[in-house]
CSV table of C-alpha atoms in Angstrom, one decimal:
chain,number,residue,atom,x,y,z
A,1,UNK,CA,-3.2,14.8,13.7
A,2,UNK,CA,-0.7,12.2,12.3
A,3,UNK,CA,2.8,13.2,11.3
A,4,UNK,CA,3.4,13.6,7.6
A,5,UNK,CA,7.0,13.1,6.2
A,6,UNK,CA,7.4,15.3,3.1
A,7,UNK,CA,10.1,14.9,0.3
A,8,UNK,CA,12.0,18.1,0.9
A,9,UNK,CA,12.9,17.3,4.5
A,10,UNK,CA,13.5,13.8,3.5
A,11,UNK,CA,16.1,14.6,0.8
A,12,UNK,CA,17.8,17.0,3.1
A,13,UNK,CA,18.1,14.4,5.9
A,14,UNK,CA,19.2,11.6,3.4
A,15,UNK,CA,21.9,13.9,1.9
A,16,UNK,CA,23.2,14.3,5.3
A,17,UNK,CA,23.1,10.5,6.0
A,18,UNK,CA,24.6,9.5,2.8
A,19,UNK,CA,27.6,12.0,3.2
A,20,UNK,CA,28.1,10.4,6.6
A,21,UNK,CA,27.9,7.1,5.3
A,22,UNK,CA,30.5,7.7,2.6
A,23,UNK,CA,32.8,9.3,5.2
A,24,UNK,CA,35.2,8.0,7.5
A,25,UNK,CA,33.2,9.0,10.4
A,26,UNK,CA,32.5,6.2,13.0
A,27,UNK,CA,28.8,5.5,13.0
A,28,UNK,CA,26.8,3.8,16.0
A,29,UNK,CA,27.8,0.3,16.4
A,30,UNK,CA,24.1,-0.7,17.6
A,31,UNK,CA,22.4,0.7,14.4
A,32,UNK,CA,25.1,-0.8,12.3
A,33,UNK,CA,24.5,-4.2,13.7
A,34,UNK,CA,20.6,-3.8,13.5
A,35,UNK,CA,21.1,-2.9,9.9
A,36,UNK,CA,23.4,-6.0,9.3
A,37,UNK,CA,20.8,-8.1,11.2
A,38,UNK,CA,18.0,-7.0,9.2
A,39,UNK,CA,19.5,-7.4,5.8
A,40,UNK,CA,20.2,-10.9,6.8
A,41,UNK,CA,16.6,-11.8,7.8
A,42,UNK,CA,14.6,-14.3,5.9
A,43,UNK,CA,11.6,-11.8,5.5
A,44,UNK,CA,13.1,-9.1,3.2
A,45,UNK,CA,10.5,-6.6,3.9
A,46,UNK,CA,11.9,-5.7,7.2
A,47,UNK,CA,14.7,-4.0,5.4
A,48,UNK,CA,12.7,-1.4,3.7
A,49,UNK,CA,10.6,-1.1,6.9
A,50,UNK,CA,13.6,-0.4,8.9
A,51,UNK,CA,14.8,2.2,6.4
A,52,UNK,CA,11.5,4.0,6.3
A,53,UNK,CA,11.3,4.2,10.1
A,54,UNK,CA,14.9,5.6,10.4
A,55,UNK,CA,14.2,8.0,7.7
A,56,UNK,CA,10.9,9.3,9.3
A,57,UNK,CA,12.6,9.5,12.6
A,58,UNK,CA,15.4,11.4,11.3
A,59,UNK,CA,13.0,13.8,9.7
A,60,UNK,CA,10.8,14.3,12.7
A,61,UNK,CA,11.8,13.1,16.2
A,62,UNK,CA,8.1,12.9,17.4
A,63,UNK,CA,7.7,9.8,15.1
A,64,UNK,CA,6.5,6.5,16.7
A,65,UNK,CA,9.1,4.3,15.0
A,66,UNK,CA,6.7,1.2,15.6
A,67,UNK,CA,3.9,2.9,13.8
A,68,UNK,CA,2.4,1.5,10.3
A,69,UNK,CA,-0.4,3.6,9.5
A,70,UNK,CA,-1.0,7.3,10.4
A,71,UNK,CA,-4.5,6.4,11.8
A,72,UNK,CA,-2.9,4.9,14.9
A,73,UNK,CA,-2.1,8.1,16.8
A,74,UNK,CA,-0.9,11.8,16.7
A,75,UNK,CA,2.6,10.4,16.6
A,76,UNK,CA,2.1,7.9,13.9
A,77,UNK,CA,3.1,8.2,10.3
A,78,UNK,CA,2.4,6.0,7.1
A,79,UNK,CA,5.2,3.5,6.8
A,80,UNK,CA,4.0,2.4,3.4
A,81,UNK,CA,4.0,6.1,2.0
A,82,UNK,CA,7.4,6.8,3.4
A,83,UNK,CA,8.6,3.5,1.9
A,84,UNK,CA,7.1,4.0,-1.5
A,85,UNK,CA,7.2,7.7,-2.0
A,86,UNK,CA,10.5,8.5,-0.2
A,87,UNK,CA,12.8,5.8,0.7
A,88,UNK,CA,12.6,3.9,-2.6
A,89,UNK,CA,13.5,6.9,-4.8
A,90,UNK,CA,16.0,8.1,-2.4
A,91,UNK,CA,17.7,4.6,-2.4
A,92,UNK,CA,17.7,4.6,-6.1
A,93,UNK,CA,19.2,8.1,-6.4
A,94,UNK,CA,22.0,7.3,-3.9
A,95,UNK,CA,22.6,3.7,-5.0
A,96,UNK,CA,22.1,1.9,-1.7
A,97,UNK,CA,20.2,-1.4,-1.5
A,98,UNK,CA,17.0,-1.9,0.5
A,99,UNK,CA,16.8,-5.7,-0.6
A,100,UNK,CA,13.8,-4.9,-3.0
A,101,UNK,CA,13.2,-3.1,-6.1
A,102,UNK,CA,9.4,-3.2,-6.1
A,103,UNK,CA,7.5,0.1,-6.2
A,104,UNK,CA,5.7,-0.7,-3.0
A,105,UNK,CA,7.8,-2.7,-0.7
A,106,UNK,CA,5.5,-2.6,2.3
A,107,UNK,CA,2.5,-3.5,0.4
A,108,UNK,CA,2.2,-6.9,2.0
A,109,UNK,CA,1.7,-8.7,5.2
A,110,UNK,CA,2.1,-8.1,8.1
A,111,UNK,CA,2.2,-4.6,7.4
A,112,UNK,CA,-1.0,-4.4,5.3
A,113,UNK,CA,-3.6,-5.2,7.8
A,114,UNK,CA,-2.4,-3.5,10.9
A,115,UNK,CA,-1.9,0.0,12.3
A,116,UNK,CA,1.0,-0.6,14.6
A,117,UNK,CA,3.7,-3.1,15.1
A,118,UNK,CA,2.7,-4.1,18.6
A,119,UNK,CA,-0.8,-4.9,17.3
A,120,UNK,CA,0.6,-7.8,15.0
A,121,UNK,CA,-0.4,-11.2,16.4
A,122,UNK,CA,0.1,-13.3,13.3
A,123,UNK,CA,3.5,-13.8,11.5
A,124,UNK,CA,5.1,-16.8,9.9
A,125,UNK,CA,8.3,-16.5,11.9
A,126,UNK,CA,7.6,-15.1,15.4
A,127,UNK,CA,11.2,-15.1,16.6
A,128,UNK,CA,12.5,-13.1,13.6
A,129,UNK,CA,9.6,-10.6,13.9
A,130,UNK,CA,10.2,-10.1,17.7
A,131,UNK,CA,13.9,-9.7,16.9
A,132,UNK,CA,13.1,-7.0,14.4
A,133,UNK,CA,10.5,-5.2,16.6
A,134,UNK,CA,12.8,-5.2,19.8
A,135,UNK,CA,15.7,-3.8,17.7
A,136,UNK,CA,13.8,-1.0,16.5
A,137,UNK,CA,12.3,0.2,19.9
A,138,UNK,CA,15.5,2.2,20.9
A,139,UNK,CA,14.7,4.5,17.9
A,140,UNK,CA,12.1,6.2,19.9
A,141,UNK,CA,14.8,7.6,22.1
A,142,UNK,CA,16.9,9.1,19.2
A,143,UNK,CA,16.6,12.9,18.4
A,144,UNK,CA,18.2,15.1,15.9
A,145,UNK,CA,21.9,14.2,14.9
A,146,UNK,CA,21.6,10.9,16.6
A,147,UNK,CA,18.7,9.8,14.5
A,148,UNK,CA,20.5,10.9,11.3
A,149,UNK,CA,23.6,8.8,12.4
A,150,UNK,CA,21.2,5.8,12.7
A,151,UNK,CA,20.0,6.4,9.2
A,152,UNK,CA,23.5,6.9,7.9
A,153,UNK,CA,24.5,3.5,9.5
A,154,UNK,CA,21.5,1.9,7.6
A,155,UNK,CA,22.8,3.6,4.2
A,156,UNK,CA,26.5,2.6,4.8
A,157,UNK,CA,25.3,-1.1,5.1
A,158,UNK,CA,23.0,-0.7,2.2
A,159,UNK,CA,25.7,0.7,0.1
A,160,UNK,CA,27.8,-2.4,0.9
A,161,UNK,CA,25.0,-4.8,-0.1
A,162,UNK,CA,24.4,-2.7,-3.3
A,163,UNK,CA,28.3,-3.3,-4.2
A,164,UNK,CA,27.9,-7.1,-3.7
A,165,UNK,CA,24.6,-7.4,-5.8
A,166,UNK,CA,25.0,-9.3,-9.0
A,167,UNK,CA,25.7,-7.4,-12.1
A,168,UNK,CA,24.4,-8.2,-15.6
A,169,UNK,CA,26.2,-7.1,-18.8
A,170,UNK,CA,23.5,-6.3,-21.1
A,171,UNK,CA,24.3,-6.0,-24.8
A,172,UNK,CA,22.2,-3.8,-27.0
A,173,UNK,CA,22.4,-6.4,-29.8
A,174,UNK,CA,19.9,-9.3,-29.7
A,175,UNK,CA,20.2,-11.1,-32.9
A,176,UNK,CA,17.5,-12.2,-35.1
A,177,UNK,CA,13.9,-11.2,-34.0
A,178,UNK,CA,12.4,-14.5,-34.6
A,179,UNK,CA,15.1,-15.9,-32.2
A,180,UNK,CA,14.2,-13.4,-29.5
A,181,UNK,CA,10.4,-14.3,-29.9
A,182,UNK,CA,11.2,-18.1,-29.8
A,183,UNK,CA,13.4,-17.6,-26.7
A,184,UNK,CA,10.3,-16.1,-24.7
A,185,UNK,CA,8.5,-19.4,-25.1
A,186,UNK,CA,11.5,-21.5,-24.3
A,187,UNK,CA,12.1,-19.4,-21.2
A,188,UNK,CA,8.7,-20.4,-20.0
A,189,UNK,CA,8.9,-24.1,-21.0
A,190,UNK,CA,12.0,-24.5,-18.7
A,191,UNK,CA,9.3,-24.9,-16.0
A,192,UNK,CA,11.5,-23.0,-13.5
A,193,UNK,CA,10.4,-20.2,-11.4
A,194,UNK,CA,7.3,-20.0,-13.4
A,195,UNK,CA,5.1,-17.2,-11.9
A,196,UNK,CA,7.9,-14.7,-11.6
A,197,UNK,CA,9.1,-15.5,-15.0
A,198,UNK,CA,5.7,-15.1,-16.4
A,199,UNK,CA,4.9,-11.8,-14.9
A,200,UNK,CA,8.4,-10.3,-15.7
A,201,UNK,CA,7.9,-11.3,-19.4
A,202,UNK,CA,4.4,-9.6,-19.5
A,203,UNK,CA,5.7,-6.4,-18.1
A,204,UNK,CA,8.6,-6.4,-20.2
A,205,UNK,CA,6.7,-6.8,-23.3
A,206,UNK,CA,4.5,-4.0,-22.6
A,207,UNK,CA,7.4,-1.9,-21.6
A,208,UNK,CA,8.6,-2.3,-25.1
A,209,UNK,CA,5.6,-0.6,-26.6
A,210,UNK,CA,4.0,1.5,-23.8
A,211,UNK,CA,5.8,4.3,-21.7
A,212,UNK,CA,4.2,3.6,-18.2
A,213,UNK,CA,3.7,0.0,-17.1
A,214,UNK,CA,3.4,-1.0,-13.5
A,215,UNK,CA,3.8,-4.5,-12.2
A,216,UNK,CA,2.7,-5.9,-8.7
A,217,UNK,CA,4.7,-7.9,-6.5
A,218,UNK,CA,3.8,-11.6,-6.5
A,219,UNK,CA,0.9,-12.4,-4.3
A,220,UNK,CA,0.3,-8.7,-3.6
A,221,UNK,CA,-2.8,-8.7,-1.2
A,222,UNK,CA,-4.0,-5.2,-1.7
A,223,UNK,CA,-5.5,-5.7,-5.2
A,224,UNK,CA,-6.9,-2.2,-5.2
A,225,UNK,CA,-6.7,-2.4,-9.1
A,226,UNK,CA,-7.4,-5.6,-10.9
A,227,UNK,CA,-4.8,-7.5,-12.6
A,228,UNK,CA,-1.1,-8.0,-12.3
A,229,UNK,CA,0.5,-5.6,-14.8
A,230,UNK,CA,-1.2,-2.3,-15.6
A,231,UNK,CA,-0.8,0.2,-18.4
A,232,UNK,CA,-1.2,3.9,-17.4
A,233,UNK,CA,-1.8,7.0,-19.6
A,234,UNK,CA,0.1,10.2,-19.3
A,235,UNK,CA,-2.6,11.4,-16.7
A,236,UNK,CA,-2.1,8.5,-14.5
A,237,UNK,CA,-5.3,6.7,-15.5
A,238,UNK,CA,-5.2,3.0,-15.9
A,239,UNK,CA,-6.1,2.2,-19.5
A,240,UNK,CA,-5.5,-1.5,-19.6
A,241,UNK,CA,-4.9,-4.5,-17.2
A,242,UNK,CA,-3.3,-7.8,-17.6
A,243,UNK,CA,-4.0,-11.0,-15.6
A,244,UNK,CA,-0.9,-13.3,-15.5
A,245,UNK,CA,-1.8,-16.9,-14.9
A,246,UNK,CA,0.4,-20.1,-15.1
A,247,UNK,CA,-2.6,-22.5,-14.4
A,248,UNK,CA,-5.8,-22.8,-16.6
A,249,UNK,CA,-8.1,-20.0,-16.3
A,250,UNK,CA,-11.8,-21.1,-16.0
A,251,UNK,CA,-14.6,-19.3,-17.8
A,252,UNK,CA,-15.9,-18.0,-14.6
A,253,UNK,CA,-12.6,-16.4,-13.5
A,254,UNK,CA,-12.4,-14.6,-16.9
A,255,UNK,CA,-15.8,-13.2,-16.4
A,256,UNK,CA,-15.1,-12.2,-12.9
A,257,UNK,CA,-11.8,-10.4,-14.1
A,258,UNK,CA,-13.4,-8.6,-17.0
A,259,UNK,CA,-16.3,-7.3,-14.6
A,260,UNK,CA,-13.8,-6.2,-12.0
A,261,UNK,CA,-12.0,-4.2,-14.7
A,262,UNK,CA,-15.2,-2.7,-16.1
A,263,UNK,CA,-16.0,-1.6,-12.5
A,264,UNK,CA,-12.6,0.1,-12.4
A,265,UNK,CA,-13.3,1.9,-15.5
A,266,UNK,CA,-10.6,-0.3,-17.4
A,267,UNK,CA,-12.1,-1.3,-20.8
A,268,UNK,CA,-9.1,-3.0,-22.3
A,269,UNK,CA,-8.5,-6.3,-20.7
A,270,UNK,CA,-5.9,-8.9,-21.2
A,271,UNK,CA,-5.2,-12.4,-19.8
A,272,UNK,CA,-1.7,-14.0,-20.2
A,273,UNK,CA,-2.4,-17.7,-19.7
A,274,UNK,CA,1.1,-19.3,-20.2
A,275,UNK,CA,0.8,-23.0,-19.9
A,276,UNK,CA,2.7,-25.8,-21.8
A,277,UNK,CA,-0.6,-26.7,-23.6
A,278,UNK,CA,-3.4,-24.3,-23.4
A,279,UNK,CA,-7.1,-24.9,-24.7
A,280,UNK,CA,-8.5,-21.9,-26.5
A,281,UNK,CA,-11.2,-20.1,-24.4
A,282,UNK,CA,-14.7,-20.4,-25.5
A,283,UNK,CA,-15.8,-17.2,-27.4
A,284,UNK,CA,-19.0,-17.2,-25.4
A,285,UNK,CA,-17.2,-16.2,-22.2
A,286,UNK,CA,-16.0,-12.9,-23.6
A,287,UNK,CA,-18.3,-9.9,-22.7
A,288,UNK,CA,-19.4,-7.7,-25.3
A,289,UNK,CA,-18.5,-4.4,-23.5
A,290,UNK,CA,-14.7,-5.0,-23.1
A,291,UNK,CA,-11.9,-5.4,-25.4
A,292,UNK,CA,-10.6,-8.8,-24.1
A,293,UNK,CA,-7.4,-10.4,-25.4
A,294,UNK,CA,-6.2,-13.8,-24.1
A,295,UNK,CA,-2.6,-14.7,-24.9
A,296,UNK,CA,-1.6,-18.5,-24.5
A,297,UNK,CA,2.1,-18.2,-25.4
A,298,UNK,CA,4.7,-15.3,-25.0
A,299,UNK,CA,5.4,-15.4,-28.6
A,300,UNK,CA,1.8,-14.8,-29.5
A,301,UNK,CA,1.8,-11.8,-27.1
A,302,UNK,CA,5.0,-10.3,-28.5
A,303,UNK,CA,4.1,-10.8,-32.1
A,304,UNK,CA,0.8,-9.1,-31.7
A,305,UNK,CA,2.1,-6.1,-29.6
A,306,UNK,CA,4.8,-5.5,-32.0
A,307,UNK,CA,2.7,-5.8,-35.0
A,308,UNK,CA,0.1,-3.4,-33.7
A,309,UNK,CA,2.5,-0.7,-32.2
A,310,UNK,CA,4.6,2.1,-33.8
A,311,UNK,CA,7.3,1.0,-31.4
A,312,UNK,CA,7.7,-2.3,-33.3
A,313,UNK,CA,10.8,-4.2,-34.3
A,314,UNK,CA,12.1,-1.4,-36.5
A,315,UNK,CA,12.1,0.9,-33.6
A,316,UNK,CA,14.2,-1.2,-31.5
A,317,UNK,CA,11.3,-2.9,-29.5
A,318,UNK,CA,13.3,-6.3,-29.3
A,319,UNK,CA,16.4,-4.5,-27.8
A,320,UNK,CA,14.2,-2.8,-25.3
A,321,UNK,CA,12.3,-5.9,-24.5
A,322,UNK,CA,15.6,-7.7,-23.7
A,323,UNK,CA,16.8,-4.8,-21.4
A,324,UNK,CA,13.6,-4.6,-19.6
A,325,UNK,CA,13.2,-8.2,-19.2
A,326,UNK,CA,16.4,-8.4,-17.2
A,327,UNK,CA,15.2,-5.3,-15.0
A,328,UNK,CA,11.6,-6.9,-14.5
A,329,UNK,CA,13.2,-10.2,-13.4
A,330,UNK,CA,15.4,-8.3,-10.9
A,331,UNK,CA,12.5,-6.1,-9.7
A,332,UNK,CA,10.3,-9.1,-9.1
A,333,UNK,CA,13.0,-10.9,-7.2
A,334,UNK,CA,13.4,-13.8,-9.5
A,335,UNK,CA,16.4,-16.0,-8.8
A,336,UNK,CA,19.7,-15.1,-10.4
A,337,UNK,CA,19.6,-18.4,-12.3
A,338,UNK,CA,16.5,-17.0,-14.1
A,339,UNK,CA,18.1,-13.8,-15.0
A,340,UNK,CA,21.4,-15.5,-16.3
A,341,UNK,CA,19.3,-18.1,-18.1
A,342,UNK,CA,17.5,-15.2,-20.1
A,343,UNK,CA,20.8,-13.7,-21.0
A,344,UNK,CA,22.2,-17.1,-22.2
A,345,UNK,CA,19.2,-17.6,-24.4
A,346,UNK,CA,19.6,-14.2,-26.0
A,347,UNK,CA,23.4,-14.5,-26.3
A,348,UNK,CA,22.8,-17.9,-28.1
A,349,UNK,CA,20.4,-16.2,-30.4
A,350,UNK,CA,23.1,-13.6,-31.3
A,351,UNK,CA,25.6,-16.5,-32.0
A,352,UNK,CA,23.0,-18.2,-34.2
A,353,UNK,CA,22.2,-15.0,-36.2
A,354,UNK,CA,26.0,-14.5,-36.8
A,355,UNK,CA,26.4,-17.8,-38.5
């Protein structure tokens, strides 16, 4: 029987670790160094992985800190579950960085395919991976307060990293609606960081009219639900899915995506094909048993969404879109230049609107 780490115990341990991290208490040099080293690694996922392992061990000192999936042994735990359900919410609550804001930070390679770190035989940067694994091994010898102090060292480093993150002053005023819509097209026309900009834009657009919108990480390998951006109803059911593409979509790809959605009981299907020039898709490629909408420009998408929703421009959809656009760009780890470029475009629209 594998080990399950539950939220009440995780909250208790994290509160202790946070209090230690914020105090003048001297914390272990080794784990402070490990945290600093991991925050500096090229592969960002090692950071939430370290945090999840430290949290799990602090809760239950039987935990094998090198485990990835609970199926591995009786001392294993689900690294992905601890990262997604426990570490990310607690990091958000206490305000420390884990280098990512995605909902599922461990839902990628090499953690996706293997049950244990020592099973991994293929990674892009072997030297960095070995350094990460070797630094984690001593965690197996920590118990009780020692494990909590190791977690506190990680939290302290995470708090410092959070304090150094770029901050963005978001004004609730956006200017003329037409300018915001036009800015969405211009933002994509820049031709920079296109995949992240496109997916952030789609997610933010639906954020402005729908309560529960979830966006995948770029190149998410799991694909348990078709599409890149999904809309959920209050019961947690996917009611719509959007595939975001920045290259031409072929008719057979459209049919495949629609069929995948229908098999997943999703009957509202959308494709955002954001290209400089886009040829309208042949109507014959559209199946009759699904509502398929294909957007070729961000402006087209925004206009249709806001026209059809009660949360339209009069209800502040444009202002919410601007706020969520910044959040989505940060979440999907777009470069700071992309975030600041979007803010500049809205600021320019405000100035133009005032003239």
